[in-house]
Coordinates of C-alpha atoms and ligand atoms in Angstrom, one line a residue:
M20 CA 21.7 16.5 7.7
S21 CA 19.2 14.9 5.2
S22 CA 16.0 14.0 6.7
L23 CA 16.7 10.3 6.4
S24 CA 19.8 10.8 8.7
R25 CA 17.5 12.5 11.1
V26 CA 15.2 9.5 11.1
A27 CA 18.2 7.3 11.6
E28 CA 19.2 9.4 14.6
E29 CA 15.8 9.0 16.2
L30 CA 15.9 5.3 15.7
K31 CA 19.4 5.1 17.2
R32 CA 18.4 7.2 20.1
G33 CA 15.0 5.6 21.0
G34 CA 14.3 2.3 22.8
R35 CA 10.7 1.5 22.1
F36 CA 8.7 2.3 18.8
L37 CA 5.2 2.0 17.7
I38 CA 5.2 1.1 14.0
V39 CA 2.0 1.5 12.0
G40 CA 0.6 1.4 8.4
H41 CA -2.4 2.1 6.4
V42 CA -6.1 0.7 5.8
M43 CA -6.3 -2.2 3.5
P44 CA -2.6 -3.0 4.1
D45 CA -0.5 -4.1 1.2
G46 CA 2.8 -5.9 0.6
D47 CA 4.8 -2.6 0.9
C48 CA 3.1 -1.5 4.1
I49 CA 3.2 -4.9 5.8
G50 CA 6.8 -5.8 4.6
S51 CA 8.2 -2.4 5.6
M52 CA 6.7 -2.7 9.1
L53 CA 8.0 -6.1 9.7
A54 CA 11.5 -5.4 8.2
L55 CA 11.9 -2.3 10.4
S56 CA 10.5 -4.1 13.5
L57 CA 13.0 -7.1 13.1
A58 CA 15.9 -4.7 12.4
C59 CA 15.1 -2.7 15.6
E60 CA 14.9 -5.8 17.6
R61 CA 18.3 -7.0 16.3
A62 CA 19.6 -3.6 17.5
G63 CA 18.2 -4.3 21.0
K64 CA 15.1 -2.2 20.6
E65 CA 11.5 -3.0 21.4
T66 CA 8.7 -2.4 18.8
V67 CA 4.9 -2.6 18.8
L68 CA 3.2 -3.1 15.5
A69 CA -0.4 -2.0 14.6
L70 CA -2.6 -2.0 11.5
P71 CA -6.1 -0.6 11.2
G72 CA -7.3 -3.8 9.4
P73 CA -6.3 -7.5 9.0
V74 CA -3.3 -8.8 7.1
P75 CA -4.4 -10.4 3.8
S76 CA -3.8 -14.2 3.9
I77 CA -1.3 -14.0 1.1
Y78 CA 1.1 -12.3 3.5
S79 CA 0.6 -14.6 6.5
F80 CA 3.9 -16.4 5.6
L81 CA 6.0 -13.3 6.4
P82 CA 8.4 -13.6 9.4
A83 CA 7.0 -12.1 12.6
V84 CA 3.7 -11.4 11.1
D85 CA 2.0 -12.5 14.2
R86 CA 3.4 -9.5 16.0
I87 CA 0.9 -7.2 14.2
C88 CA -2.0 -6.1 16.3
V89 CA -5.2 -5.3 14.4
G90 CA -7.1 -2.2 15.5
P91 CA -6.5 0.2 18.3
A92 CA -7.7 -2.0 21.3
L93 CA -4.3 -3.4 22.3
L94 CA -2.7 0.0 22.0
Q95 CA -5.2 1.7 24.1
R96 CA -4.4 -0.7 26.9
G97 CA -0.6 -0.8 26.5
A98 CA -0.1 2.9 25.3
G99 CA 2.7 5.1 26.5
A100 CA 6.4 4.9 26.8
F101 CA 7.1 5.0 23.1
S102 CA 10.2 6.9 21.9
A103 CA 8.3 7.7 18.7
V104 CA 5.5 6.5 16.4
V105 CA 6.8 5.4 12.9
I106 CA 4.2 5.7 10.2
L107 CA 4.9 3.9 7.0
D108 CA 3.5 4.0 3.5
T109 CA 0.6 6.2 4.7
S110 CA 0.1 9.4 2.6
V111 CA -2.5 11.1 4.6
P112 CA -3.5 10.7 8.3
E113 CA -7.0 9.5 7.3
R114 CA -5.5 6.4 5.9
L115 CA -4.5 5.3 9.4
G116 CA -8.2 4.4 9.8
N117 CA -9.1 3.5 13.3
L118 CA -5.6 4.0 14.6
E119 CA -5.7 7.7 13.8
P120 CA -7.3 8.8 17.2
V121 CA -4.8 6.7 19.3
I122 CA -1.9 8.2 17.3
N123 CA -3.2 11.6 17.8
E124 CA -3.4 11.0 21.6
L125 CA 0.1 9.7 21.7
R126 CA 1.3 12.8 19.8
A127 CA -0.7 15.1 22.1
S128 CA 1.2 13.5 25.0
G129 CA 4.5 14.5 23.5
I130 CA 5.5 11.4 21.5
P131 CA 6.9 12.4 18.1
A132 CA 5.5 10.9 14.8
I133 CA 7.9 10.0 12.0
L134 CA 6.5 9.5 8.6
I135 CA 8.3 7.5 5.9
D136 CA 6.4 7.5 2.5
H137 CA 6.7 7.5 -1.3
H138 CA 3.4 8.8 -2.6
V139 CA 3.5 11.8 -4.8
S140 CA 0.3 13.0 -3.0
A141 CA 1.8 12.5 0.5
A142 CA 1.2 15.3 3.1
A143 CA 4.0 16.1 5.5
Y144 CA 1.7 15.6 8.5
A145 CA 4.2 14.1 11.0
D146 CA 6.9 15.8 13.2
L147 CA 9.6 14.3 11.0
N148 CA 8.8 13.5 7.4
F149 CA 10.8 11.6 4.9
I150 CA 8.8 11.4 1.6
D151 CA 10.6 10.3 -1.5
P152 CA 8.2 9.9 -4.5
G153 CA 11.2 8.5 -6.4
A154 CA 11.3 5.4 -4.3
A155 CA 9.5 2.3 -5.9
A156 CA 8.4 1.2 -2.5
V157 CA 8.8 2.3 1.2
G158 CA 10.9 -0.8 1.6
E159 CA 13.6 0.7 -0.5
I160 CA 13.8 3.6 2.0
I161 CA 13.8 1.2 4.9
F162 CA 16.7 -0.6 3.3
D163 CA 18.6 2.7 2.8
L164 CA 17.8 3.6 6.4
L165 CA 19.2 0.4 7.7
K166 CA 22.4 0.9 5.7
L167 CA 22.8 4.4 7.2
L168 CA 22.5 2.9 10.7
G169 CA 24.9 0.1 9.8
W170 CA 22.3 -2.5 10.7
Q171 CA 22.7 -5.8 8.9
I172 CA 19.8 -7.5 7.0
D173 CA 19.3 -11.2 7.5
K174 CA 17.1 -13.7 5.6
M175 CA 13.9 -12.6 7.4
I176 CA 14.4 -8.9 6.9
A177 CA 15.5 -9.5 3.3
T178 CA 12.3 -11.6 2.7
C179 CA 10.1 -8.7 4.0
L180 CA 12.0 -6.1 1.9
Y181 CA 11.8 -8.2 -1.2
V182 CA 8.0 -8.3 -0.8
T183 CA 7.7 -4.6 -0.5
V184 CA 9.5 -3.9 -3.8
A185 CA 8.0 -6.9 -5.7
T186 CA 4.4 -5.9 -4.8
D187 CA 4.7 -2.2 -5.3
T188 CA 6.4 -2.5 -8.7
G189 CA 3.7 -5.0 -9.8
G190 CA 6.5 -7.7 -10.1
F191 CA 9.1 -5.3 -11.3
R192 CA 7.0 -4.0 -14.3
Y193 CA 6.1 -0.4 -13.5
E194 CA 8.4 2.5 -14.5
T195 CA 9.3 3.1 -10.8
T196 CA 11.5 0.1 -11.3
T197 CA 15.1 1.4 -11.8
A198 CA 18.6 0.0 -11.9
A199 CA 19.0 1.1 -8.3
T200 CA 15.8 -0.9 -7.4
H201 CA 17.4 -4.1 -8.9
R202 CA 20.7 -3.3 -7.1
R203 CA 18.9 -3.3 -3.8
V204 CA 16.9 -6.3 -4.7
A205 CA 20.1 -8.1 -5.6
E206 CA 21.2 -7.5 -2.0
F207 CA 17.9 -8.9 -0.7
I208 CA 18.5 -12.1 -2.7
E209 CA 22.1 -12.4 -1.5
A210 CA 20.8 -12.0 2.1
G211 CA 18.6 -15.0 1.6
A212 CA 15.3 -13.9 0.1
N213 CA 13.8 -16.8 -1.9
V214 CA 12.5 -15.4 -5.1
R215 CA 10.5 -18.5 -6.1
E216 CA 8.9 -19.1 -2.7
I217 CA 7.8 -15.4 -2.3
S218 CA 6.5 -15.2 -5.9
L219 CA 4.4 -18.3 -5.4
R220 CA 2.9 -17.1 -2.2
V221 CA 2.3 -13.5 -3.2
F222 CA 1.5 -13.6 -7.1
E223 CA 0.7 -17.1 -8.0
E224 CA -1.7 -18.4 -5.4
K225 CA -4.9 -16.6 -4.2
P226 CA -7.9 -17.7 -2.1
F227 CA -10.7 -19.1 -4.1
K228 CA -12.8 -16.1 -3.1
N229 CA -10.4 -13.8 -5.1
M230 CA -11.5 -15.7 -8.2
E231 CA -15.1 -15.6 -7.3
A232 CA -14.8 -11.8 -6.8
L233 CA -13.0 -11.6 -10.1
R234 CA -15.6 -13.6 -12.0
A235 CA -18.4 -11.3 -10.6
A236 CA -16.5 -8.1 -11.4
L237 CA -15.7 -9.3 -15.0
N238 CA -19.4 -9.7 -15.5
T239 CA -19.7 -5.9 -15.1
L240 CA -16.7 -5.0 -17.4
E241 CA -17.4 -2.1 -19.7
L242 CA -15.5 0.1 -22.1
S243 CA -15.9 3.7 -23.0
P244 CA -16.9 4.5 -26.6
C245 CA -13.4 5.9 -27.1
G246 CA -11.9 2.6 -26.0
R247 CA -9.5 4.2 -23.6
V248 CA -11.3 3.8 -20.3
A249 CA -12.4 0.4 -18.8
W250 CA -14.3 -0.2 -15.6
M251 CA -15.8 -2.8 -13.3
S252 CA -17.8 -2.7 -10.1
L253 CA -18.9 -4.8 -7.2
T254 CA -22.2 -4.0 -5.3
R255 CA -22.6 -4.5 -1.7
E256 CA -25.1 -7.3 -2.4
V257 CA -22.7 -9.3 -4.6
A258 CA -19.9 -8.8 -2.1
A259 CA -22.2 -9.9 0.8
G260 CA -23.4 -12.9 -1.2
L261 CA -19.8 -14.1 -1.7
Q262 CA -18.8 -13.1 1.8
L263 CA -15.9 -11.0 0.4
A264 CA -13.3 -9.2 2.6
D265 CA -11.2 -6.3 1.3
E266 CA -8.4 -8.5 0.5
H267 CA -10.4 -10.6 -2.1
T268 CA -10.9 -7.7 -4.5
D269 CA -7.3 -6.5 -4.4
G270 CA -5.8 -6.5 -8.0
I271 CA -9.1 -6.8 -9.9
V272 CA -8.6 -3.2 -11.4
S273 CA -5.6 -4.3 -13.2
Y274 CA -7.6 -6.6 -15.5
G275 CA -9.2 -3.7 -17.1
R276 CA -5.8 -2.1 -17.8
M277 CA -4.8 -5.3 -19.7
I278 CA -7.3 -4.5 -22.5
E279 CA -5.6 -3.3 -25.7
G280 CA -6.0 0.5 -26.1
V281 CA -7.1 1.1 -22.6
E282 CA -5.3 3.9 -20.8
V283 CA -7.3 4.1 -17.6
A284 CA -8.9 1.2 -15.7
L285 CA -11.3 1.8 -12.8
F286 CA -12.8 -0.4 -10.2
F287 CA -15.7 0.6 -8.0
R288 CA -16.4 -1.3 -4.7
E289 CA -19.5 -0.4 -2.7
M290 CA -18.5 -0.5 1.0
D291 CA -20.8 -1.4 3.9
D292 CA -20.9 2.1 5.3
G293 CA -22.4 3.7 2.2
R294 CA -19.1 4.8 0.7
V295 CA -17.6 3.6 -2.5
K296 CA -13.9 2.6 -2.8
V297 CA -12.5 3.6 -6.2
S298 CA -9.3 2.2 -7.6
F299 CA -7.5 4.0 -10.5
R300 CA -4.8 2.6 -12.7
S301 CA -3.2 4.1 -15.8
K302 CA -1.0 2.6 -18.4
N303 CA 1.2 5.2 -20.0
F304 CA 0.4 8.9 -19.4
V305 CA -2.7 9.7 -17.4
N306 CA -1.7 11.0 -14.0
A307 CA -3.9 8.6 -11.8
S308 CA -3.0 10.4 -8.5
R309 CA -4.3 13.7 -10.0
L310 CA -7.5 12.0 -11.3
A311 CA -8.0 10.4 -7.9
A312 CA -7.4 13.8 -6.2
Q313 CA -10.5 15.2 -7.9
F314 CA -12.5 12.7 -5.8
G315 CA -10.6 13.3 -2.5
G316 CA -8.0 10.5 -2.9
G317 CA -4.4 10.2 -4.2
G318 CA -1.6 7.8 -4.6
H319 CA 1.0 7.4 -7.4
P320 CA 1.1 8.5 -11.1
R321 CA 0.0 5.1 -12.3
A322 CA -1.9 3.7 -9.3
A323 CA -4.3 5.6 -7.0
G324 CA -7.4 5.3 -4.9
A325 CA -10.2 7.3 -3.3
V326 CA -13.0 6.6 -1.0
V327 CA -16.1 8.6 -2.0
Q328 CA -19.3 9.2 -0.2
G329 CA -22.4 8.7 -2.2
E330 CA -24.5 6.4 -4.5
L331 CA -22.6 3.9 -6.7
E332 CA -24.1 4.7 -10.1
R333 CA -23.6 8.5 -9.7
I334 CA -20.0 8.1 -8.5
K335 CA -19.3 5.8 -11.4
A336 CA -20.8 8.3 -14.0
A337 CA -18.7 11.1 -12.5
V338 CA -15.4 9.2 -12.3
I339 CA -15.8 7.7 -15.8
E340 CA -16.4 11.2 -17.2
A341 CA -13.4 12.5 -15.4
A342 CA -11.2 9.7 -16.6
V343 CA -12.3 10.1 -20.3
A344 CA -11.5 13.8 -20.0
A345 CA -8.1 13.1 -18.5
V346 CA -7.3 10.7 -21.3
R347 CA -8.3 13.5 -23.9
E348 CA -6.5 16.2 -22.1
E349 CA -3.3 14.5 -21.0
G350 CA -3.0 12.4 -24.3
Q351 CA 0.0 13.1 -26.4
Ligands
AMP418 P1 -5.6 0.8 -4.4 O1 -6.4 1.1 -5.5 O2 -6.3 0.7 -3.1 O3 -4.8 -0.5 -4.6 O4 -4.6 1.9 -4.2 C1 -3.6 2.4 -5.1 C2 -2.6 3.4 -4.7 O5 -3.3 4.5 -4.2 C3 -1.9 2.8 -3.3 O6 -0.6 3.3 -3.5 C4 -2.6 3.6 -2.2 O7 -1.6 3.8 -1.2 C5 -3.2 4.8 -2.9 N1 -4.5 5.1 -2.4 C6 -5.5 4.3 -2.3 N2 -6.6 4.8 -1.7 C7 -6.3 6.1 -1.3 C8 -6.9 7.2 -0.7 N3 -8.2 7.2 -0.3 N4 -6.3 8.4 -0.5 C9 -4.9 8.5 -0.9 N5 -4.2 7.4 -1.5 C10 -4.9 6.2 -1.8
MN419 MN1 0.6 0.8 0.4
MN420 MN1 3.9 1.7 -1.1

């Protein structure tokens, strides 16, 4: 039996699931959680949803989004009696953030963890792991899972699934987008996903703070002498002055990649706890996941991230040097 069939068996058997995702949740993480939750509910099962951080406002239109609890507090009170914990789009346990201890406790009490992921850098840390780096989004895997189970998708589920694929493929532009991706998406649209409405909400409207953050970041834009690496940064002071939350800096890194000739774009965001969040994007050939792994992170071949302890300027210098070296070494 393939491990996706084993996941399907677990879902069929259980009655109550805890569904969780990663820190700084994105469209794939949130959409997959909601789609799975709605499908489980239609099949007569109960679900509890939790994320380590808040849902970005651009996703607040998603059906059933109010079900998501933020942080471990509610879980600590209502814990127990789960058939399994389903962890989505979360390549390493540290990315569960403040939910990690609660999940460890549940597992220690005998509740199995099921991981469904698509990162090349994913670790098989759960009791049952389904990791497919060929999937454009976890939402694709959820859709296949629902098909295996014979569970129908309705307009609400289709909307959530459409968001997972649209966001993780950068609007169907990355090379992870295949004919099979489009075939699945055709089914989402047939089931009622409204392409225009979703695109407006997710891609074409952002809070004003996103633009203020982008303006501040663009002021720091620099290019390596070889012209192949671009970077921007935001200090803690600037972020505090603009009262920025994590969601307001999402997507800034991709502006560096738009520059002609650039292969690697980097974005450095100084966090409140003295660590620096680094986003890595590549255009054609540099393995961003491998580059991020040099700094304790990971992700996908063209999009990766890391959280690094230390001082901003030193981290910047080290990461830029590694990126320039990667372009030189991996260049055809
Ligand atoms: P981001 O730069 O946060 O948009 O992340 C880009 C990709 O890298 C996403 O697919 C994340 O799941 C992954 N990623 C981000 N941060 C980390 C990290 N610290 N460790 C592993 N993967 C990460
Ligand atoms: Mn994600
Ligand atoms: Mn994903």
